[in-house]
Amino acid sequence: MTATATYNGTEGTADEGYSSGVHDLNIFYDTGHLAFLTISAVLVLLMIPGVGLFYSGLARRKSALQLVLLSMLSVAVIGFQWFFWGYSLTFSRTGNAFLGDLTQFGLMKTIGEPNGSAALPDILFCLYQGMFASITPALAIGAVADRGRILPAIVFMFVWSTVVYDPIAYWTWNANGWLFKLPAYDFAGGGPVHIASGSCALAYSLMLGKRAGYSHNAGLPYRPHSVTNVVLGTVFLWVGWFGFNGGSALAMNIRAVMACYVTNLAASCGGITWALLDYRLERKWSTIGFCSGAIAGLVAITPAAGFVTPWGAFIIGVVGAICCNFATKLKFLIGVDDALDIFAVHGIGGMVGNILTGIFGTSTIAGLDGAEYAPIGWIQHNWIQLGYQLAGICAAFSWSFVLTCVILFLMNLVPGLSLRVSADDEDVGIDDCQLGEFAYDYVELRRHVADTAGGHASDRVASSSSSTAGEKGAVPTVV
């Protein structure tokens, strides 16, 4: 069903949409657009367990389940936060240049008035953007791997989303935001999602400190325990990214289709590039390398997806993978144990994508949604745009990194909210001490093999040693 009328109610202030004098708000919206954005929201939701699986596979088996759980907790915690005040702080219509107000607190007056696009009612825009708000802390919280407590992580997600994500998203996407007015172009979240989450993970890793035994491995990380989980997580993310970038056109149009195409192209080029970079070192093809490269390509194309041609996406995918690959060495230079290379892939990838948007962005691609745009990037001789893009990068990184450090420092002073588990609990494993559950049943069985029928104490030592095979530098008595 196509829209049979143009919305003629109150605009510019929060309103339920009924001021137009009609009883059927559906007449203002094309169901094709509604269906597309609803499906896109579901695809972004699919990405969140994908993050959990990806991070879980990269971690050690004794802490694998924690990362899956935290990714799903992010959906729940931010789902409430977004309803409570997050949506209002980010997308209210009457805020200042820095932050929204509480005119839509608790989603009051949030039903049928257009927001974000004339094609979307307020409640659908809220649903879609709420998935972005949910995945961002899930990307960052992987920094707790092997050593962080869960309760502080849950509290942190709520506070961080309110203090860090909501303002950055407001600056970037709200028509009143200072970056939006500059303008600094960011189609689907290079700054609010990737730079913010990457710099948050860097700060969280810094505040937590290094994992036990990390320095004894000459700074080398532990090997991923499940490459299969990494591949599954990559598949979920790759598929979901079609909703992440394609849906950011906020309507079903050719611009959305182009965003989907360049997203897939950048991921493909990024995966191949990273795999080749790893192959040059050991003459072996790395599955982890391919998956990391694909994610790097997806991250880099995110801010550019609605602005660049396919040939521009090819360059972004290749350059993004190269920069993120070499950025994985930064943690050794600065001495921070970023266990899952979140800053290298998401932080640096988001920065590269924002910069290249200022170079390869073109109004001809942006105009595929039917609107008119001024020249965007260097290829259209808009030289000042790169400066605006750098302003967005610096604002997102500094705001997220500094405030994350402040939030974590203050939380660590609160009784019961200490960030890190004890040394003994870290040795046992986060899944055991924090969850009492395990990603794999044989982890518990092998640790307590002496308690099973026919088991002996000597078997426990042997099984404990064998269970650590593939965990470079792990203590022999740890699973």
Short mmCIF file of C-alpha atoms in Angstrom, two decimals:
data_model
loop_
_atom_site.label_atom_id
_atom_site.label_comp_id
_atom_site.label_asym_id
_atom_site.label_seq_id
_atom_site.Cartn_x
_atom_site.Cartn_y
_atom_site.Cartn_z
CA MET A 1 0.00 0.00 0.00
CA THR A 2 1.37 3.38 -0.97
CA ALA A 3 0.85 6.55 1.02
CA THR A 4 -2.39 8.26 0.06
CA ALA A 5 -1.73 11.57 1.81
CA THR A 6 1.17 13.78 2.83
CA TYR A 7 1.56 14.23 6.56
CA ASN A 8 -0.07 17.51 7.53
CA GLY A 9 0.15 17.50 11.32
CA THR A 10 2.38 19.25 13.81
CA GLU A 11 6.09 19.13 12.96
CA GLY A 12 9.15 20.40 14.80
CA THR A 13 7.88 19.45 18.26
CA ALA A 14 7.02 16.09 19.78
CA ASP A 15 3.53 15.00 18.80
CA GLU A 16 1.71 11.68 18.56
CA GLY A 17 0.70 12.40 14.98
CA TYR A 18 -3.05 12.68 15.49
CA SER A 19 -3.08 16.47 15.23
CA SER A 20 -3.62 15.97 11.50
CA GLY A 21 -7.25 15.21 12.27
CA VAL A 22 -7.21 11.66 10.93
CA HIS A 23 -7.77 8.39 12.76
CA ASP A 24 -5.74 6.19 10.43
CA LEU A 25 -2.10 7.29 10.50
CA ASN A 26 -1.23 4.61 7.95
CA ILE A 27 -2.47 6.81 5.11
CA PHE A 28 0.70 8.91 5.47
CA TYR A 29 3.16 6.06 4.94
CA ASP A 30 4.10 3.61 2.21
CA THR A 31 4.04 0.09 3.61
CA GLY A 32 7.02 -0.77 1.41
CA HIS A 33 9.16 1.71 3.32
CA LEU A 34 7.76 0.47 6.63
CA ALA A 35 8.51 -3.16 5.76
CA PHE A 36 12.04 -2.36 4.58
CA LEU A 37 12.99 -0.47 7.74
CA THR A 38 11.39 -3.07 10.00
CA ILE A 39 13.40 -5.82 8.29
CA SER A 40 16.52 -3.66 8.49
CA ALA A 41 16.00 -3.27 12.24
CA VAL A 42 15.77 -7.05 12.60
CA LEU A 43 18.97 -7.46 10.58
CA VAL A 44 20.82 -5.07 12.89
CA LEU A 45 19.50 -7.05 15.85
CA LEU A 46 20.95 -10.19 14.22
CA MET A 47 24.35 -8.53 14.24
CA ILE A 48 24.48 -8.36 18.03
CA PRO A 49 24.71 -12.12 18.71
CA GLY A 50 27.09 -12.10 15.74
CA VAL A 51 29.34 -9.78 17.74
CA GLY A 52 29.10 -12.17 20.69
CA LEU A 53 30.03 -15.20 18.59
CA PHE A 54 32.88 -13.34 16.89
CA TYR A 55 34.35 -12.17 20.19
CA SER A 56 33.72 -15.52 21.87
CA GLY A 57 35.68 -17.33 19.19
CA LEU A 58 38.61 -14.96 19.56
CA ALA A 59 38.73 -15.37 23.35
CA ARG A 60 39.89 -18.33 25.43
CA ARG A 61 37.42 -21.13 26.02
CA LYS A 62 37.24 -20.54 29.77
CA SER A 63 35.77 -17.05 29.13
CA ALA A 64 33.89 -17.70 25.91
CA LEU A 65 30.33 -17.69 27.22
CA GLN A 66 30.73 -14.36 29.02
CA LEU A 67 31.13 -12.47 25.76
CA VAL A 68 28.04 -14.04 24.21
CA LEU A 69 26.01 -13.18 27.30
CA LEU A 70 27.24 -9.58 27.42
CA SER A 71 26.27 -9.01 23.80
CA MET A 72 22.71 -10.12 24.55
CA LEU A 73 22.64 -8.13 27.78
CA SER A 74 23.46 -5.09 25.68
CA VAL A 75 20.18 -5.60 23.78
CA ALA A 76 18.22 -5.73 27.03
CA VAL A 77 19.97 -2.93 28.90
CA ILE A 78 19.96 -0.49 25.99
CA GLY A 79 16.47 -1.56 24.99
CA PHE A 80 15.30 -0.15 28.32
CA GLN A 81 17.65 2.86 28.23
CA TRP A 82 16.47 3.78 24.72
CA PHE A 83 12.82 3.63 25.81
CA PHE A 84 13.52 5.45 29.07
CA TRP A 85 15.36 8.49 27.75
CA GLY A 86 17.93 7.49 25.13
CA TYR A 87 15.71 8.10 22.11
CA SER A 88 14.58 11.45 23.43
CA LEU A 89 18.14 12.59 24.21
CA THR A 90 19.26 11.59 20.72
CA PHE A 91 16.39 12.38 18.38
CA SER A 92 14.10 14.88 20.10
CA ARG A 93 13.28 17.74 17.80
CA THR A 94 13.84 20.64 20.19
CA GLY A 95 17.34 20.11 21.59
CA ASN A 96 20.29 22.46 21.32
CA ALA A 97 23.44 21.91 19.23
CA PHE A 98 24.88 19.50 21.78
CA LEU A 99 22.13 17.28 23.20
CA GLY A 100 18.41 16.58 22.93
CA ASP A 101 15.84 17.14 25.66
CA LEU A 102 13.32 14.91 27.42
CA THR A 103 10.23 15.91 25.44
CA GLN A 104 9.87 12.25 24.40
CA PHE A 105 10.84 10.75 27.76
CA GLY A 106 9.43 7.22 28.06
CA LEU A 107 8.44 7.46 24.37
CA MET A 108 5.57 9.81 25.16
CA LYS A 109 4.25 11.53 22.03
CA THR A 110 6.15 8.99 19.93
CA ILE A 111 3.86 7.27 17.45
CA GLY A 112 3.04 8.55 14.00
CA GLU A 113 4.76 11.89 13.41
CA PRO A 114 7.59 11.61 10.84
CA ASN A 115 11.14 11.59 12.18
CA GLY A 116 14.44 11.07 10.43
CA SER A 117 12.65 10.80 7.11
CA ALA A 118 9.27 11.71 5.73
CA ALA A 119 8.86 8.00 4.96
CA LEU A 120 9.06 6.88 8.60
CA PRO A 121 6.77 7.35 11.60
CA ASP A 122 8.45 8.18 14.88
CA ILE A 123 7.98 4.73 16.43
CA LEU A 124 9.66 2.89 13.52
CA PHE A 125 12.57 5.31 13.47
CA CYS A 126 12.89 4.71 17.22
CA LEU A 127 12.93 0.93 16.70
CA TYR A 128 15.57 1.09 13.99
CA GLN A 129 17.89 3.54 15.72
CA GLY A 130 17.48 1.63 18.98
CA MET A 131 19.29 -1.31 17.38
CA PHE A 132 22.24 0.96 16.59
CA ALA A 133 22.25 2.11 20.19
CA SER A 134 22.22 -1.54 21.34
CA ILE A 135 25.05 -2.82 19.16
CA THR A 136 27.48 -0.03 20.02
CA PRO A 137 28.08 -1.04 23.68
CA ALA A 138 28.13 -4.69 22.55
CA LEU A 139 31.06 -3.85 20.26
CA ALA A 140 32.93 -2.07 23.05
CA ILE A 141 32.27 -4.45 25.92
CA GLY A 142 34.46 -7.16 24.40
CA ALA A 143 37.29 -5.30 26.14
CA VAL A 144 36.41 -7.16 29.36
CA ALA A 145 37.60 -10.46 27.85
CA ASP A 146 39.20 -12.85 30.37
CA ARG A 147 39.31 -10.37 33.25
CA GLY A 148 36.27 -8.09 33.62
CA ARG A 149 33.30 -8.53 35.97
CA ILE A 150 29.80 -8.67 34.53
CA LEU A 151 27.83 -6.48 36.98
CA PRO A 152 30.02 -3.39 36.43
CA ALA A 153 29.84 -4.04 32.68
CA ILE A 154 26.04 -3.96 32.81
CA VAL A 155 25.99 -0.70 34.78
CA PHE A 156 28.62 0.73 32.48
CA MET A 157 26.58 0.00 29.35
CA PHE A 158 23.64 2.02 30.66
CA VAL A 159 25.74 4.96 31.83
CA TRP A 160 28.01 4.99 28.79
CA SER A 161 25.14 4.91 26.33
CA THR A 162 23.56 7.89 28.07
CA VAL A 163 26.71 9.98 28.54
CA VAL A 164 28.70 9.03 25.45
CA TYR A 165 26.68 7.39 22.66
CA ASP A 166 23.58 9.57 22.82
CA PRO A 167 25.46 12.90 22.53
CA ILE A 168 27.71 11.70 19.68
CA ALA A 169 24.73 10.27 17.77
CA TYR A 170 22.85 13.53 18.38
CA TRP A 171 25.71 15.63 16.99
CA THR A 172 25.93 13.42 13.92
CA TRP A 173 22.35 12.59 12.93
CA ASN A 174 19.98 15.03 14.61
CA ALA A 175 19.19 18.03 12.41
CA ASN A 176 20.06 20.30 15.36
CA GLY A 177 23.43 18.65 16.04
CA TRP A 178 26.58 20.67 15.45
CA LEU A 179 28.28 18.02 13.30
CA PHE A 180 25.13 17.64 11.20
CA LYS A 181 25.08 21.37 10.56
CA LEU A 182 28.82 21.59 9.81
CA PRO A 183 28.26 19.23 7.87
CA ALA A 184 30.37 16.17 8.71
CA TYR A 185 28.94 13.32 6.64
CA ASP A 186 28.42 9.97 8.35
CA PHE A 187 25.89 7.73 6.66
CA ALA A 188 25.51 4.84 9.11
CA GLY A 189 27.73 5.35 12.14
CA GLY A 190 31.46 5.64 11.54
CA GLY A 191 31.63 8.07 14.46
CA PRO A 192 28.74 7.25 16.84
CA VAL A 193 29.11 3.47 16.48
CA HIS A 194 32.63 2.51 15.45
CA ILE A 195 34.94 5.30 16.60
CA ALA A 196 32.97 5.61 19.84
CA SER A 197 33.00 1.86 20.56
CA GLY A 198 36.63 1.43 19.49
CA SER A 199 37.91 4.24 21.68
CA CYS A 200 35.70 3.00 24.52
CA ALA A 201 37.27 -0.47 24.24
CA LEU A 202 40.74 1.08 24.27
CA ALA A 203 39.92 3.03 27.44
CA TYR A 204 38.26 0.01 29.09
CA SER A 205 41.33 -2.14 28.33
CA LEU A 206 43.57 0.55 29.76
CA MET A 207 41.54 0.87 32.96
CA LEU A 208 41.27 -2.91 33.46
CA GLY A 209 44.96 -3.57 32.96
CA LYS A 210 46.60 -6.50 31.21
CA ARG A 211 45.46 -10.09 31.52
CA ALA A 212 47.43 -12.31 33.91
CA GLY A 213 50.32 -13.92 32.08
CA TYR A 214 50.12 -11.49 29.18
CA SER A 215 53.56 -9.98 29.80
CA HIS A 216 55.12 -13.44 30.08
CA ASN A 217 54.07 -14.10 26.49
CA ALA A 218 56.21 -11.23 25.23
CA GLY A 219 53.03 -9.25 24.67
CA LEU A 220 51.51 -11.85 22.38
CA PRO A 221 47.78 -12.49 22.70
CA TYR A 222 46.32 -15.89 23.41
CA ARG A 223 45.21 -17.81 20.34
CA PRO A 224 41.50 -17.83 19.41
CA HIS A 225 39.85 -20.94 20.84
CA SER A 226 37.15 -21.40 18.15
CA VAL A 227 37.69 -20.28 14.58
CA THR A 228 34.27 -21.71 13.74
CA ASN A 229 32.60 -19.24 16.11
CA VAL A 230 34.54 -16.42 14.48
CA VAL A 231 33.26 -17.48 11.06
CA LEU A 232 29.67 -17.76 12.30
CA GLY A 233 29.91 -14.35 13.93
CA THR A 234 31.29 -12.89 10.70
CA VAL A 235 28.38 -14.36 8.72
CA PHE A 236 25.82 -12.85 11.11
CA LEU A 237 27.58 -9.49 10.96
CA TRP A 238 28.00 -9.50 7.18
CA VAL A 239 24.33 -10.33 6.58
CA GLY A 240 23.14 -7.90 9.23
CA TRP A 241 25.24 -5.09 7.78
CA PHE A 242 22.86 -4.94 4.81
CA GLY A 243 20.25 -3.64 7.24
CA PHE A 244 22.82 -1.53 9.07
CA ASN A 245 23.94 0.38 5.98
CA GLY A 246 21.08 -0.18 3.56
CA GLY A 247 18.46 0.80 6.11
CA SER A 248 20.29 4.03 6.84
CA ALA A 249 18.82 5.41 3.61
CA LEU A 250 15.63 5.50 5.75
CA ALA A 251 13.49 4.46 2.79
CA MET A 252 13.38 1.79 0.11
CA ASN A 253 15.06 3.53 -2.81
CA ILE A 254 18.03 3.20 -5.16
CA ARG A 255 20.33 4.82 -2.62
CA ALA A 256 19.53 2.00 -0.19
CA VAL A 257 20.29 -0.58 -2.87
CA MET A 258 23.60 1.11 -3.71
CA ALA A 259 24.49 1.20 -0.01
CA CYS A 260 23.90 -2.55 0.17
CA TYR A 261 26.03 -3.18 -2.90
CA VAL A 262 29.03 -1.13 -1.81
CA THR A 263 28.78 -2.70 1.65
CA ASN A 264 29.20 -6.19 0.20
CA LEU A 265 31.97 -5.04 -2.14
CA ALA A 266 34.01 -3.38 0.61
CA ALA A 267 33.67 -6.45 2.84
CA SER A 268 34.84 -8.73 0.04
CA CYS A 269 37.84 -6.57 -0.81
CA GLY A 270 38.71 -6.13 2.85
CA GLY A 271 38.66 -9.87 3.50
CA ILE A 272 40.91 -10.66 0.54
CA THR A 273 43.32 -7.85 1.41
CA TRP A 274 43.79 -8.91 5.04
CA ALA A 275 44.20 -12.57 4.04
CA LEU A 276 46.94 -11.61 1.58
CA LEU A 277 48.70 -9.47 4.18
CA ASP A 278 48.78 -12.43 6.55
CA TYR A 279 49.82 -14.84 3.79
CA ARG A 280 52.93 -12.80 3.06
CA LEU A 281 54.19 -13.50 6.59
CA GLU A 282 53.76 -17.25 7.02
CA ARG A 283 52.68 -18.46 3.57
CA LYS A 284 49.46 -19.78 5.09
CA TRP A 285 45.89 -18.73 4.49
CA SER A 286 44.29 -17.40 7.67
CA THR A 287 40.57 -17.82 8.26
CA ILE A 288 40.77 -15.39 11.17
CA GLY A 289 42.57 -12.95 8.88
CA PHE A 290 39.87 -13.16 6.23
CA CYS A 291 37.10 -12.63 8.78
CA SER A 292 38.95 -9.70 10.39
CA GLY A 293 39.48 -8.12 6.98
CA ALA A 294 35.82 -8.49 6.04
CA ILE A 295 34.79 -6.78 9.28
CA ALA A 296 37.37 -4.04 8.69
CA GLY A 297 35.93 -3.45 5.22
CA LEU A 298 32.42 -3.31 6.62
CA VAL A 299 33.46 -0.83 9.30
CA ALA A 300 35.28 1.42 6.84
CA ILE A 301 32.40 1.56 4.37
CA THR A 302 29.82 2.34 7.08
CA PRO A 303 30.13 6.15 7.08
CA ALA A 304 30.55 6.22 3.29
CA ALA A 305 27.93 3.72 2.11
CA GLY A 306 25.36 6.29 1.02
CA PHE A 307 27.87 8.63 -0.60
CA VAL A 308 30.39 6.65 -2.69
CA THR A 309 30.47 4.86 -6.03
CA PRO A 310 31.39 1.17 -6.29
CA TRP A 311 34.95 2.02 -7.34
CA GLY A 312 35.24 4.23 -4.27
CA ALA A 313 33.99 1.35 -2.11
CA PHE A 314 36.68 -0.90 -3.60
CA ILE A 315 39.37 1.55 -2.46
CA ILE A 316 37.75 1.96 0.94
CA GLY A 317 37.62 -1.81 1.49
CA VAL A 318 41.29 -2.30 0.57
CA VAL A 319 42.62 0.75 2.44
CA GLY A 320 40.45 0.02 5.46
CA ALA A 321 41.77 -3.54 5.75
CA ILE A 322 45.38 -2.43 5.34
CA CYS A 323 45.09 0.29 7.99
CA CYS A 324 43.26 -1.96 10.46
CA ASN A 325 45.75 -4.79 9.90
CA PHE A 326 48.72 -2.63 10.77
CA ALA A 327 46.77 -0.95 13.59
CA THR A 328 46.71 -4.27 15.44
CA LYS A 329 50.34 -3.49 16.33
CA LEU A 330 49.39 -0.27 18.12
CA LYS A 331 48.54 -2.09 21.34
CA PHE A 332 52.15 -3.26 21.61
CA LEU A 333 53.45 0.27 21.06
CA ILE A 334 51.22 1.85 23.72
CA GLY A 335 51.25 -1.12 26.10
CA VAL A 336 47.47 -1.68 26.28
CA ASP A 337 46.03 -5.20 26.28
CA ASP A 338 43.19 -4.72 23.77
CA ALA A 339 42.39 -8.43 23.84
CA LEU A 340 40.18 -8.55 20.74
CA ASP A 341 41.72 -5.70 18.70
CA ILE A 342 38.49 -3.73 18.95
CA PHE A 343 40.19 -0.35 18.65
CA ALA A 344 42.29 -1.48 15.70
CA VAL A 345 39.27 -2.71 13.71
CA HIS A 346 36.43 -0.45 14.83
CA GLY A 347 38.24 2.66 16.02
CA ILE A 348 40.78 2.92 13.21
CA GLY A 349 38.36 1.47 10.66
CA GLY A 350 35.78 4.12 11.51
CA MET A 351 38.38 6.87 11.24
CA VAL A 352 39.58 5.64 7.85
CA GLY A 353 36.00 5.42 6.60
CA ASN A 354 35.18 8.95 7.73
CA ILE A 355 38.31 10.36 6.09
CA LEU A 356 37.68 8.56 2.80
CA THR A 357 34.06 9.75 2.81
CA GLY A 358 35.45 13.28 2.63
CA ILE A 359 37.52 12.26 -0.38
CA PHE A 360 35.27 9.94 -2.41
CA GLY A 361 31.80 11.13 -1.35
CA THR A 362 29.70 12.41 -4.24
CA SER A 363 26.33 14.11 -4.41
CA THR A 364 25.32 11.96 -7.39
CA ILE A 365 25.20 8.86 -5.18
CA ALA A 366 23.61 10.67 -2.24
CA GLY A 367 20.98 12.01 -4.64
CA LEU A 368 19.80 8.50 -5.49
CA ASP A 369 17.18 8.97 -2.76
CA GLY A 370 15.57 11.71 -4.86
CA ALA A 371 16.86 14.69 -2.87
CA GLU A 372 19.44 17.26 -3.93
CA TYR A 373 22.84 17.55 -2.27
CA ALA A 374 25.71 20.00 -2.49
CA PRO A 375 29.12 18.68 -3.63
CA ILE A 376 30.47 16.36 -0.94
CA GLY A 377 34.04 15.11 -1.33
CA TRP A 378 37.35 15.95 -2.92
CA ILE A 379 36.36 14.27 -6.18
CA GLN A 380 33.82 17.10 -6.48
CA HIS A 381 36.45 19.70 -5.48
CA ASN A 382 34.90 20.30 -2.07
CA TRP A 383 38.27 20.55 -0.34
CA ILE A 384 37.02 21.76 3.04
CA GLN A 385 35.04 18.56 3.60
CA LEU A 386 38.07 16.60 4.79
CA GLY A 387 38.53 19.14 7.58
CA TYR A 388 34.92 18.68 8.63
CA GLN A 389 35.37 14.90 8.62
CA LEU A 390 38.48 15.21 10.81
CA ALA A 391 36.50 17.40 13.22
CA GLY A 392 33.94 14.62 13.56
CA ILE A 393 36.68 12.02 14.14
CA CYS A 394 38.41 14.06 16.84
CA ALA A 395 35.13 14.88 18.58
CA ALA A 396 33.94 11.26 18.68
CA PHE A 397 37.30 9.82 19.77
CA SER A 398 38.07 12.37 22.47
CA TRP A 399 34.56 12.42 23.93
CA SER A 400 34.34 8.63 24.09
CA PHE A 401 37.87 7.92 25.33
CA VAL A 402 38.00 10.58 28.03
CA LEU A 403 34.51 10.02 29.40
CA THR A 404 34.93 6.24 29.35
CA CYS A 405 38.02 6.62 31.54
CA VAL A 406 36.15 8.95 33.89
CA ILE A 407 33.11 6.67 34.15
CA LEU A 408 35.22 3.58 34.83
CA PHE A 409 37.43 5.37 37.36
CA LEU A 410 34.40 6.52 39.34
CA MET A 411 32.65 3.15 39.10
CA ASN A 412 35.73 1.37 40.42
CA LEU A 413 35.47 3.47 43.60
CA VAL A 414 31.92 2.28 44.29
CA PRO A 415 31.69 -0.77 46.59
CA GLY A 416 30.50 -3.77 44.61
CA LEU A 417 31.38 -2.26 41.24
CA SER A 418 35.09 -3.07 41.07
CA LEU A 419 35.86 -3.64 37.41
CA ARG A 420 38.14 -6.66 37.55
CA VAL A 421 37.81 -10.16 38.98
CA SER A 422 40.32 -11.43 41.52
CA ALA A 423 43.52 -13.14 40.41
CA ASP A 424 42.18 -16.52 41.52
CA ASP A 425 38.93 -16.03 39.59
CA GLU A 426 40.83 -14.96 36.51
CA ASP A 427 42.88 -18.13 36.77
CA VAL A 428 39.75 -20.28 37.02
CA GLY A 429 37.99 -18.46 34.21
CA ILE A 430 35.23 -15.86 33.95
CA ASP A 431 32.58 -18.37 32.88
CA ASP A 432 33.12 -20.41 36.04
CA CYS A 433 33.44 -17.60 38.59
CA GLN A 434 30.90 -15.15 37.13
CA LEU A 435 28.37 -17.38 35.36
CA GLY A 436 28.70 -20.90 36.73
CA GLU A 437 28.02 -22.05 33.17
CA PHE A 438 30.26 -22.99 30.28
CA ALA A 439 30.25 -22.61 26.53
CA TYR A 440 31.24 -26.27 26.22
CA ASP A 441 30.29 -29.05 28.63
CA TYR A 442 33.70 -30.72 28.37
CA VAL A 443 35.34 -27.69 29.99
CA GLU A 444 33.65 -28.47 33.30
CA LEU A 445 33.99 -32.22 32.82
CA ARG A 446 37.72 -32.07 32.26
CA ARG A 447 38.34 -29.74 35.17
CA HIS A 448 36.52 -32.03 37.56
CA VAL A 449 37.30 -35.36 35.95
CA ALA A 450 38.30 -36.78 39.34
CA ASP A 451 34.68 -36.35 40.45
CA THR A 452 33.36 -38.54 37.63
CA ALA A 453 33.02 -42.28 37.77
CA GLY A 454 36.44 -43.94 37.58
CA GLY A 455 38.30 -40.61 37.64
CA HIS A 456 41.60 -40.11 39.45
CA ALA A 457 43.56 -37.09 40.54
CA SER A 458 46.28 -37.89 38.00
CA ASP A 459 43.66 -37.80 35.24
CA ARG A 460 42.68 -34.29 36.31
CA VAL A 461 46.22 -32.99 35.79
CA ALA A 462 46.54 -34.66 32.40
CA SER A 463 43.15 -33.50 31.17
CA SER A 464 43.78 -30.01 32.43
CA SER A 465 47.00 -29.86 30.46
CA SER A 466 45.41 -31.22 27.29
CA SER A 467 42.49 -28.81 27.50
CA THR A 468 44.84 -25.88 27.11
CA ALA A 469 46.20 -27.07 23.78
CA GLY A 470 45.94 -24.21 21.33
CA GLU A 471 46.06 -21.50 24.03
CA LYS A 472 49.50 -20.05 23.53
CA GLY A 473 51.16 -19.18 26.82
CA ALA A 474 48.24 -20.38 28.97
CA VAL A 475 48.95 -21.68 32.47
CA PRO A 476 48.78 -25.53 32.29
CA THR A 477 46.19 -25.89 35.05
CA VAL A 478 43.73 -23.51 33.41
CA VAL A 479 41.05 -24.46 30.91
#
